[in-house]
Amino acid sequence: MLSIIVPCYNEEETLPLFVKAVNQVNQQMGETLEYIFVNDGSKDGTLSVIKDLYRQQPEAVRFISFSRNFGKEAALYAGLQAAKGEFVTVMDADLQDPPELLPEMLRLIREEAYDCIGTRRIDREGEPVIRSFFAKSFYRLVNRIGQTEMVDGARDFRLMTRQMVDAVLELTEYNRFSKGIFSWVGFDTKYLAYENRERVAGETSWSFWSLFKYSIDGIVNFSEAPLNIASVIGGISCLGSLVALVFIVIRALVFGDPTSGWPSLVSILLFVSGLQLLCVGIIGKYIGKIFLETKRRPVYLVKETEADLVVKETDPSF
Ligand code: UDP
Ligand code: MG
């Protein structure tokens, strides 16, 4: 069985198109499908669209509806936990992840014994230039400072074996950054490249700012480099000021002190206290992560699943 996990946030327009496209591809593949739609607190009619899809194909559709929006990472986690298939794939609802790749991915994983087939976009057609620039810089940075390699342009769209899914589920952390997690667990992964697609309908739910915060999370969750950089900067400025102090004291003793140096003093003070605030901020970011992690809150809360629907529709007392 092939499980298809679909995180959905305000996807009422795209979902029927998505299911149609995947069912069409499956006509050649002939797999037993298990759709797992994770409704991530959508504000539009996504849930009722999902319920309609369930009524059309009750043997193939399952769903999990969250009590509010918990984010795509939480939706992916919920889907992976619920999936029962021998192979599991994760796909966006907007058809930016082409279902036509599925037969080739399945073939590679079955015949060439890969554990995971990932996908990556070879270009960023149709994306704002600034966004592409920051995305590229993010990957360059994170691959340089982190131990976990992240492939530029890699999508969350991937096909995994049961063994790899179980490994991913062993990482029960609260702060989830899937691109890092998938890479951290290891296993043999092959990337298929394809040209970028635009969304079939609806709108992206990522603003520039939310992507920026997401990338900071990616760095903080998988690298200690910012902390090291903070200590190195602290060390260097400490050493530098010590040398300067010795120089100034000797100069004052030998030549007296003819200049009143307060402008330079104030700038140096500002600079150094700025550095301190920056470093405290970096440390704070990590402490924040620890804080959230130690609370051990659930990653998501479920309000309704297809099992509730079955009860409601067969039990007249509801
Ligand atoms: N998504 C989600 N929760 C969120 C935001 C997005 O489940 O809070 C889903 C969304 O429905 C879609 C996928 O994540 O299936 C990717 O989102 P989107 O297409 O908006 O992102 P982009 O492709 O622009 O990166
Ligand atoms: Mg998209």
mmCIF file of C-alpha atoms and ligand atoms in Angstrom:
data_model
loop_
_atom_site.group_PDB
_atom_site.id
_atom_site.type_symbol
_atom_site.label_atom_id
_atom_site.label_comp_id
_atom_site.label_asym_id
_atom_site.label_seq_id
_atom_site.Cartn_x
_atom_site.Cartn_y
_atom_site.Cartn_z
ATOM 1 C CA MET A 1 0.000 0.000 0.000
ATOM 2 C CA LEU A 2 1.137 3.539 -0.774
ATOM 3 C CA SER A 3 0.221 6.237 1.762
ATOM 4 C CA ILE A 4 -0.026 9.782 0.457
ATOM 5 C CA ILE A 5 0.170 12.433 3.147
ATOM 6 C CA VAL A 6 -1.261 15.796 2.171
ATOM 7 C CA PRO A 7 -1.004 18.750 4.564
ATOM 8 C CA CYS A 8 -3.862 21.126 3.766
ATOM 9 C CA TYR A 9 -4.257 24.702 4.821
ATOM 10 C CA ASN A 10 -6.967 26.581 2.908
ATOM 11 C CA GLU A 11 -6.858 24.245 -0.080
ATOM 12 C CA GLU A 12 -10.561 23.896 -0.962
ATOM 13 C CA GLU A 13 -9.918 24.782 -4.594
ATOM 14 C CA THR A 14 -6.879 22.618 -5.135
ATOM 15 C CA LEU A 15 -7.823 19.383 -3.325
ATOM 16 C CA PRO A 16 -10.316 17.998 -5.886
ATOM 17 C CA LEU A 17 -7.812 18.745 -8.682
ATOM 18 C CA PHE A 18 -5.084 17.073 -6.672
ATOM 19 C CA VAL A 19 -7.037 13.864 -6.069
ATOM 20 C CA LYS A 20 -8.086 13.742 -9.699
ATOM 21 C CA ALA A 21 -4.495 14.077 -10.878
ATOM 22 C CA VAL A 22 -3.184 11.424 -8.474
ATOM 23 C CA ASN A 23 -5.993 8.973 -9.244
ATOM 24 C CA GLN A 24 -5.226 9.420 -12.918
ATOM 25 C CA VAL A 25 -1.544 8.636 -12.398
ATOM 26 C CA ASN A 26 -2.532 5.640 -10.296
ATOM 27 C CA GLN A 27 -4.458 4.170 -13.189
ATOM 28 C CA GLN A 28 -1.118 3.178 -14.691
ATOM 29 C CA MET A 29 0.499 2.285 -11.376
ATOM 30 C CA GLY A 30 -2.354 0.211 -9.983
ATOM 31 C CA GLU A 31 -1.298 0.717 -6.359
ATOM 32 C CA THR A 32 -3.607 0.513 -3.380
ATOM 33 C CA LEU A 33 -3.677 4.126 -2.220
ATOM 34 C CA GLU A 34 -4.260 5.566 1.208
ATOM 35 C CA TYR A 35 -4.747 9.330 1.170
ATOM 36 C CA ILE A 36 -4.188 10.996 4.505
ATOM 37 C CA PHE A 37 -5.410 14.569 4.390
ATOM 38 C CA VAL A 38 -4.307 16.612 7.358
ATOM 39 C CA ASN A 39 -6.530 19.645 7.724
ATOM 40 C CA ASP A 40 -4.294 22.141 9.474
ATOM 41 C CA GLY A 41 -6.965 24.439 10.894
ATOM 42 C CA SER A 42 -8.109 25.743 7.512
ATOM 43 C CA LYS A 43 -10.336 28.798 7.539
ATOM 44 C CA ASP A 44 -12.173 27.958 4.319
ATOM 45 C CA GLY A 45 -14.219 24.932 3.284
ATOM 46 C CA THR A 46 -11.264 22.552 3.122
ATOM 47 C CA LEU A 47 -12.683 20.186 5.731
ATOM 48 C CA SER A 48 -15.993 19.746 3.949
ATOM 49 C CA VAL A 49 -14.151 19.206 0.658
ATOM 50 C CA ILE A 50 -12.107 16.494 2.383
ATOM 51 C CA LYS A 51 -15.290 14.914 3.760
ATOM 52 C CA ASP A 52 -16.769 14.859 0.258
ATOM 53 C CA LEU A 53 -13.635 13.166 -1.037
ATOM 54 C CA TYR A 54 -13.990 10.649 1.782
ATOM 55 C CA ARG A 55 -17.573 9.875 0.793
ATOM 56 C CA GLN A 56 -16.487 9.348 -2.816
ATOM 57 C CA GLN A 57 -13.661 6.945 -1.948
ATOM 58 C CA PRO A 58 -14.149 5.809 1.667
ATOM 59 C CA GLU A 59 -11.755 2.890 1.206
ATOM 60 C CA ALA A 60 -8.898 5.145 0.107
ATOM 61 C CA VAL A 61 -9.364 8.397 2.021
ATOM 62 C CA ARG A 62 -8.518 9.090 5.641
ATOM 63 C CA PHE A 63 -8.237 12.459 7.280
ATOM 64 C CA ILE A 64 -7.097 14.181 10.435
ATOM 65 C CA SER A 65 -8.465 17.574 11.296
ATOM 66 C CA PHE A 66 -6.541 19.726 13.776
ATOM 67 C CA SER A 67 -8.141 21.895 16.436
ATOM 68 C CA ARG A 68 -6.322 24.933 14.984
ATOM 69 C CA ASN A 69 -3.464 25.793 12.634
ATOM 70 C CA PHE A 70 -0.343 24.047 13.916
ATOM 71 C CA GLY A 71 1.804 24.558 10.824
ATOM 72 C CA LYS A 72 2.940 22.318 8.003
ATOM 73 C CA GLU A 73 5.573 20.551 10.105
ATOM 74 C CA ALA A 74 2.952 19.406 12.612
ATOM 75 C CA ALA A 75 0.695 18.282 9.767
ATOM 76 C CA LEU A 76 3.494 16.214 8.247
ATOM 77 C CA TYR A 77 4.215 14.610 11.603
ATOM 78 C CA ALA A 78 0.557 13.736 12.178
ATOM 79 C CA GLY A 79 0.363 12.237 8.697
ATOM 80 C CA LEU A 80 3.496 10.157 9.160
ATOM 81 C CA GLN A 81 2.185 8.853 12.477
ATOM 82 C CA ALA A 82 -1.127 7.866 10.910
ATOM 83 C CA ALA A 83 0.237 6.320 7.696
ATOM 84 C CA LYS A 84 -0.064 2.551 7.431
ATOM 85 C CA GLY A 85 1.415 1.970 3.976
ATOM 86 C CA GLU A 86 4.566 0.061 3.139
ATOM 87 C CA PHE A 87 5.625 3.146 1.177
ATOM 88 C CA VAL A 88 4.821 6.657 2.265
ATOM 89 C CA THR A 89 4.904 9.846 0.265
ATOM 90 C CA VAL A 90 4.402 13.440 1.301
ATOM 91 C CA MET A 91 2.826 15.820 -1.207
ATOM 92 C CA ASP A 92 1.572 19.398 -1.217
ATOM 93 C CA ALA A 93 -2.055 19.838 -2.202
ATOM 94 C CA ASP A 94 -1.328 22.501 -4.813
ATOM 95 C CA LEU A 95 0.154 20.157 -7.475
ATOM 96 C CA GLN A 96 3.539 21.865 -7.226
ATOM 97 C CA ASP A 97 4.723 18.335 -6.492
ATOM 98 C CA PRO A 98 4.011 16.579 -9.811
ATOM 99 C CA PRO A 99 2.224 13.230 -9.285
ATOM 100 C CA GLU A 100 3.645 12.083 -12.657
ATOM 101 C CA LEU A 101 6.925 11.462 -10.859
ATOM 102 C CA LEU A 102 5.355 8.838 -8.580
ATOM 103 C CA PRO A 103 5.706 5.797 -10.910
ATOM 104 C CA GLU A 104 9.400 6.518 -11.447
ATOM 105 C CA MET A 105 9.929 7.073 -7.714
ATOM 106 C CA LEU A 106 8.243 3.780 -6.873
ATOM 107 C CA ARG A 107 10.275 1.968 -9.508
ATOM 108 C CA LEU A 108 13.549 3.359 -8.140
ATOM 109 C CA ILE A 109 12.697 2.479 -4.558
ATOM 110 C CA ARG A 110 11.581 -1.042 -5.458
ATOM 111 C CA GLU A 111 14.176 -1.997 -8.039
ATOM 112 C CA GLU A 112 17.230 -0.043 -7.008
ATOM 113 C CA ALA A 113 16.777 -0.499 -3.289
ATOM 114 C CA TYR A 114 16.861 3.149 -2.286
ATOM 115 C CA ASP A 115 15.252 4.000 1.052
ATOM 116 C CA CYS A 116 14.043 7.374 -0.035
ATOM 117 C CA ILE A 117 13.468 9.197 -3.300
ATOM 118 C CA GLY A 118 13.434 12.940 -2.836
ATOM 119 C CA THR A 119 12.677 15.621 -5.374
ATOM 120 C CA ARG A 120 14.281 18.937 -6.078
ATOM 121 C CA ARG A 121 13.470 21.841 -8.303
ATOM 122 C CA ILE A 122 16.200 22.673 -10.779
ATOM 123 C CA ASP A 123 14.980 26.234 -11.118
ATOM 124 C CA ARG A 124 12.893 28.705 -9.218
ATOM 125 C CA GLU A 125 10.760 29.912 -12.144
ATOM 126 C CA GLY A 126 7.945 32.198 -11.129
ATOM 127 C CA GLU A 127 9.379 32.940 -7.714
ATOM 128 C CA PRO A 128 10.241 36.484 -6.610
ATOM 129 C CA VAL A 129 13.951 37.238 -7.163
ATOM 130 C CA ILE A 130 14.558 38.328 -3.575
ATOM 131 C CA ARG A 131 13.028 35.122 -2.257
ATOM 132 C CA SER A 132 15.266 32.984 -4.502
ATOM 133 C CA PHE A 133 18.296 34.953 -3.415
ATOM 134 C CA PHE A 134 17.559 34.435 0.276
ATOM 135 C CA ALA A 135 16.715 30.779 -0.263
ATOM 136 C CA LYS A 136 20.035 30.178 -2.020
ATOM 137 C CA SER A 137 21.936 32.034 0.700
ATOM 138 C CA PHE A 138 20.130 29.996 3.349
ATOM 139 C CA TYR A 139 21.212 26.685 1.819
ATOM 140 C CA ARG A 140 24.775 27.877 1.343
ATOM 141 C CA LEU A 141 24.931 29.039 4.964
ATOM 142 C CA VAL A 142 23.253 26.033 6.536
ATOM 143 C CA ASN A 143 25.418 23.579 4.607
ATOM 144 C CA ARG A 144 28.548 25.421 5.625
ATOM 145 C CA ILE A 145 27.785 25.727 9.345
ATOM 146 C CA GLY A 146 25.667 22.656 10.020
ATOM 147 C CA GLN A 147 26.572 18.985 10.085
ATOM 148 C CA THR A 148 23.281 18.001 8.459
ATOM 149 C CA GLU A 149 23.369 18.471 4.706
ATOM 150 C CA MET A 150 20.346 20.144 3.134
ATOM 151 C CA VAL A 151 19.949 19.990 -0.626
ATOM 152 C CA ASP A 152 19.204 23.308 -2.338
ATOM 153 C CA GLY A 153 15.779 23.280 -3.934
ATOM 154 C CA ALA A 154 14.807 19.995 -2.255
ATOM 155 C CA ARG A 155 11.067 19.776 -1.738
ATOM 156 C CA ASP A 156 9.258 18.008 1.055
ATOM 157 C CA PHE A 157 7.827 15.776 -1.721
ATOM 158 C CA ARG A 158 9.495 12.420 -1.176
ATOM 159 C CA LEU A 159 8.760 8.714 -1.182
ATOM 160 C CA MET A 160 10.033 6.710 1.779
ATOM 161 C CA THR A 161 10.109 3.119 2.874
ATOM 162 C CA ARG A 162 8.385 2.069 6.081
ATOM 163 C CA GLN A 163 11.789 1.671 7.714
ATOM 164 C CA MET A 164 12.721 5.278 7.050
ATOM 165 C CA VAL A 165 9.323 6.568 8.194
ATOM 166 C CA ASP A 166 9.741 4.694 11.480
ATOM 167 C CA ALA A 167 13.163 6.272 11.869
ATOM 168 C CA VAL A 168 11.742 9.755 11.267
ATOM 169 C CA LEU A 169 9.031 9.080 13.845
ATOM 170 C CA GLU A 170 11.653 8.232 16.429
ATOM 171 C CA LEU A 171 12.591 11.899 16.431
ATOM 172 C CA THR A 172 9.918 13.153 18.767
ATOM 173 C CA GLU A 173 11.202 16.704 19.136
ATOM 174 C CA TYR A 174 8.743 19.569 19.400
ATOM 175 C CA ASN A 175 10.662 21.956 17.140
ATOM 176 C CA ARG A 176 10.422 20.079 13.877
ATOM 177 C CA PHE A 177 12.301 21.076 10.738
ATOM 178 C CA SER A 178 11.560 18.311 8.255
ATOM 179 C CA LYS A 179 14.230 19.113 5.687
ATOM 180 C CA GLY A 180 16.814 18.620 8.408
ATOM 181 C CA ILE A 181 15.115 15.616 9.983
ATOM 182 C CA PHE A 182 14.864 13.708 6.689
ATOM 183 C CA SER A 183 18.538 14.319 6.075
ATOM 184 C CA TRP A 184 19.604 13.622 9.668
ATOM 185 C CA VAL A 185 18.139 10.102 9.739
ATOM 186 C CA GLY A 186 20.406 9.138 6.847
ATOM 187 C CA PHE A 187 19.496 6.172 4.589
ATOM 188 C CA ASP A 188 20.119 6.049 0.835
ATOM 189 C CA THR A 189 18.366 8.953 -0.794
ATOM 190 C CA LYS A 190 18.237 9.793 -4.465
ATOM 191 C CA TYR A 191 16.973 13.133 -5.727
ATOM 192 C CA LEU A 192 14.934 13.486 -8.887
ATOM 193 C CA ALA A 193 15.081 16.912 -10.482
ATOM 194 C CA TYR A 194 12.169 18.618 -12.138
ATOM 195 C CA GLU A 195 11.205 22.065 -13.354
ATOM 196 C CA ASN A 196 9.339 24.288 -10.952
ATOM 197 C CA ARG A 197 5.542 24.398 -11.252
ATOM 198 C CA GLU A 198 3.203 27.101 -10.180
ATOM 199 C CA ARG A 199 0.316 26.394 -7.860
ATOM 200 C CA VAL A 200 -2.831 25.240 -9.723
ATOM 201 C CA ALA A 201 -5.147 27.425 -7.644
ATOM 202 C CA GLY A 202 -5.345 29.213 -4.322
ATOM 203 C CA GLU A 203 -2.496 31.149 -2.753
ATOM 204 C CA THR A 204 0.719 30.308 -0.975
ATOM 205 C CA SER A 205 0.420 30.539 2.793
ATOM 206 C CA TRP A 206 4.063 31.561 3.227
ATOM 207 C CA SER A 207 4.936 35.207 3.424
ATOM 208 C CA PHE A 208 8.518 36.375 3.118
ATOM 209 C CA TRP A 209 8.630 36.964 6.863
ATOM 210 C CA SER A 210 7.289 33.505 7.745
ATOM 211 C CA LEU A 211 9.897 31.934 5.446
ATOM 212 C CA PHE A 212 12.594 34.013 7.106
ATOM 213 C CA LYS A 213 11.561 32.812 10.561
ATOM 214 C CA TYR A 214 11.353 29.258 9.245
ATOM 215 C CA SER A 215 14.922 29.453 7.950
ATOM 216 C CA ILE A 216 16.184 30.758 11.307
ATOM 217 C CA ASP A 217 14.478 27.732 12.889
ATOM 218 C CA GLY A 218 16.249 25.518 10.399
ATOM 219 C CA ILE A 219 19.604 26.904 11.444
ATOM 220 C CA VAL A 220 18.958 26.906 15.190
ATOM 221 C CA ASN A 221 17.481 23.385 15.182
ATOM 222 C CA PHE A 222 20.371 21.807 13.340
ATOM 223 C CA SER A 223 23.455 23.798 14.152
ATOM 224 C CA GLU A 224 25.316 25.175 17.128
ATOM 225 C CA ALA A 225 27.425 27.390 14.891
ATOM 226 C CA PRO A 226 25.686 30.666 15.877
ATOM 227 C CA LEU A 227 26.601 29.976 19.509
ATOM 228 C CA ASN A 228 30.198 29.271 18.546
ATOM 229 C CA ILE A 229 30.340 32.396 16.409
ATOM 230 C CA ALA A 230 29.052 34.409 19.378
ATOM 231 C CA SER A 231 31.790 33.065 21.636
ATOM 232 C CA VAL A 232 34.476 33.664 19.004
ATOM 233 C CA ILE A 233 33.335 37.279 18.496
ATOM 234 C CA GLY A 234 33.311 37.737 22.271
ATOM 235 C CA GLY A 235 36.813 36.312 22.569
ATOM 236 C CA ILE A 236 38.247 38.403 19.758
ATOM 237 C CA SER A 237 36.787 41.683 21.012
ATOM 238 C CA CYS A 238 37.964 40.881 24.535
ATOM 239 C CA LEU A 239 41.517 40.266 23.324
ATOM 240 C CA GLY A 240 41.449 43.348 21.086
ATOM 241 C CA SER A 241 40.277 45.638 23.877
ATOM 242 C CA LEU A 242 42.931 44.244 26.227
ATOM 243 C CA VAL A 243 45.684 45.106 23.728
ATOM 244 C CA ALA A 244 44.187 48.562 23.206
ATOM 245 C CA LEU A 245 44.001 49.111 26.966
ATOM 246 C CA VAL A 246 47.664 48.276 27.484
ATOM 247 C CA PHE A 247 48.572 50.555 24.551
ATOM 248 C CA ILE A 248 46.510 53.460 25.943
ATOM 249 C CA VAL A 249 47.848 53.132 29.486
ATOM 250 C CA ILE A 250 51.456 53.108 28.281
ATOM 251 C CA ARG A 251 50.810 56.033 25.924
ATOM 252 C CA ALA A 252 49.194 58.044 28.743
ATOM 253 C CA LEU A 253 52.116 57.303 31.053
ATOM 254 C CA VAL A 254 54.754 58.233 28.462
ATOM 255 C CA PHE A 255 53.099 61.154 26.584
ATOM 256 C CA GLY A 256 50.323 62.288 28.911
ATOM 257 C CA ASP A 257 46.778 62.457 27.434
ATOM 258 C CA PRO A 258 46.413 65.441 25.110
ATOM 259 C CA THR A 259 43.179 64.340 23.331
ATOM 260 C CA SER A 260 39.781 64.009 24.880
ATOM 261 C CA GLY A 261 38.658 60.770 23.298
ATOM 262 C CA TRP A 262 34.987 60.615 24.170
ATOM 263 C CA PRO A 263 33.459 60.347 20.645
ATOM 264 C CA SER A 264 35.567 57.302 19.889
ATOM 265 C CA LEU A 265 34.813 55.964 23.337
ATOM 266 C CA VAL A 266 31.089 56.284 22.841
ATOM 267 C CA SER A 267 31.212 54.577 19.443
ATOM 268 C CA ILE A 268 33.252 51.719 20.830
ATOM 269 C CA LEU A 269 30.871 51.385 23.761
ATOM 270 C CA LEU A 270 27.875 51.293 21.455
ATOM 271 C CA PHE A 271 29.546 48.790 19.171
ATOM 272 C CA VAL A 272 30.507 46.455 21.961
ATOM 273 C CA SER A 273 27.185 46.629 23.737
ATOM 274 C CA GLY A 274 25.510 45.982 20.382
ATOM 275 C CA LEU A 275 27.626 42.866 19.990
ATOM 276 C CA GLN A 276 26.648 41.792 23.472
ATOM 277 C CA LEU A 277 22.960 42.209 22.735
ATOM 278 C CA LEU A 278 23.371 40.232 19.519
ATOM 279 C CA CYS A 279 25.070 37.385 21.343
ATOM 280 C CA VAL A 280 22.490 37.417 24.125
ATOM 281 C CA GLY A 281 19.839 37.295 21.405
ATOM 282 C CA ILE A 282 21.452 34.243 19.829
ATOM 283 C CA ILE A 283 21.639 32.500 23.183
ATOM 284 C CA GLY A 284 18.053 33.539 23.870
ATOM 285 C CA LYS A 285 16.945 31.887 20.638
ATOM 286 C CA TYR A 286 18.377 28.580 21.820
ATOM 287 C CA ILE A 287 16.945 28.999 25.312
ATOM 288 C CA GLY A 288 13.554 29.626 23.733
ATOM 289 C CA LYS A 289 13.874 26.343 21.876
ATOM 290 C CA ILE A 290 14.845 24.539 25.082
ATOM 291 C CA PHE A 291 11.895 26.162 26.860
ATOM 292 C CA LEU A 292 9.424 24.933 24.253
ATOM 293 C CA GLU A 293 11.070 21.528 24.136
ATOM 294 C CA THR A 294 10.988 20.977 27.911
ATOM 295 C CA LYS A 295 7.278 21.747 28.148
ATOM 296 C CA ARG A 296 6.698 18.539 26.195
ATOM 297 C CA ARG A 297 3.550 19.874 24.627
ATOM 298 C CA PRO A 298 1.951 17.762 21.908
ATOM 299 C CA VAL A 299 2.975 18.787 18.377
ATOM 300 C CA TYR A 300 -0.697 18.942 17.324
ATOM 301 C CA LEU A 301 -4.202 18.348 18.677
ATOM 302 C CA VAL A 302 -6.812 16.434 16.714
ATOM 303 C CA LYS A 303 -10.405 17.552 16.573
ATOM 304 C CA GLU A 304 -11.848 15.061 14.137
ATOM 305 C CA THR A 305 -10.851 12.107 11.967
ATOM 306 C CA GLU A 306 -12.641 9.900 9.449
ATOM 307 C CA ALA A 307 -13.436 7.478 12.300
ATOM 308 C CA ASP A 308 -15.651 10.136 13.939
ATOM 309 C CA LEU A 309 -17.438 10.621 10.654
ATOM 310 C CA VAL A 310 -18.271 6.929 10.430
ATOM 311 C CA VAL A 311 -19.734 7.010 13.952
ATOM 312 C CA LYS A 312 -21.743 10.148 13.261
ATOM 313 C CA GLU A 313 -23.207 8.874 10.026
ATOM 314 C CA THR A 314 -24.223 5.438 11.278
ATOM 315 C CA ASP A 315 -25.314 6.298 14.813
ATOM 316 C CA PRO A 316 -28.720 8.057 14.762
ATOM 317 C CA SER A 317 -28.313 9.385 18.307
ATOM 318 C CA PHE A 318 -25.685 11.892 17.036
HETATM 319 N N1 UDP B 1 0.361 24.087 4.730
HETATM 320 C C1 UDP B 1 -0.091 23.584 5.956
HETATM 321 N N2 UDP B 1 -0.091 24.407 7.052
HETATM 322 C C2 UDP B 1 0.348 25.694 7.003
HETATM 323 C C3 UDP B 1 0.828 26.181 5.760
HETATM 324 C C4 UDP B 1 0.815 25.350 4.653
HETATM 325 O O1 UDP B 1 -0.490 22.424 6.049
HETATM 326 O O2 UDP B 1 0.316 26.378 8.012
HETATM 327 C C5 UDP B 1 0.351 23.197 3.521
HETATM 328 C C6 UDP B 1 -0.386 23.754 2.316
HETATM 329 O O3 UDP B 1 -1.757 23.454 2.357
HETATM 330 C C7 UDP B 1 0.298 23.046 1.160
HETATM 331 C C8 UDP B 1 1.724 22.890 1.671
HETATM 332 O O4 UDP B 1 1.669 23.029 3.094
HETATM 333 O O5 UDP B 1 -0.256 21.763 0.892
HETATM 334 C C9 UDP B 1 2.679 23.891 1.063
HETATM 335 O O6 UDP B 1 2.173 25.196 1.237
HETATM 336 P P1 UDP B 1 2.264 26.317 0.146
HETATM 337 O O7 UDP B 1 1.902 25.783 -1.199
HETATM 338 O O8 UDP B 1 1.483 27.469 0.654
HETATM 339 O O9 UDP B 1 3.806 26.651 0.202
HETATM 340 P P2 UDP B 1 4.823 26.916 -1.019
HETATM 341 O O10 UDP B 1 4.570 25.850 -2.037
HETATM 342 O O11 UDP B 1 4.492 28.276 -1.508
HETATM 343 O O12 UDP B 1 6.152 26.801 -0.383
HETATM 344 MG MG MG B 2 2.955 25.317 -2.855
#
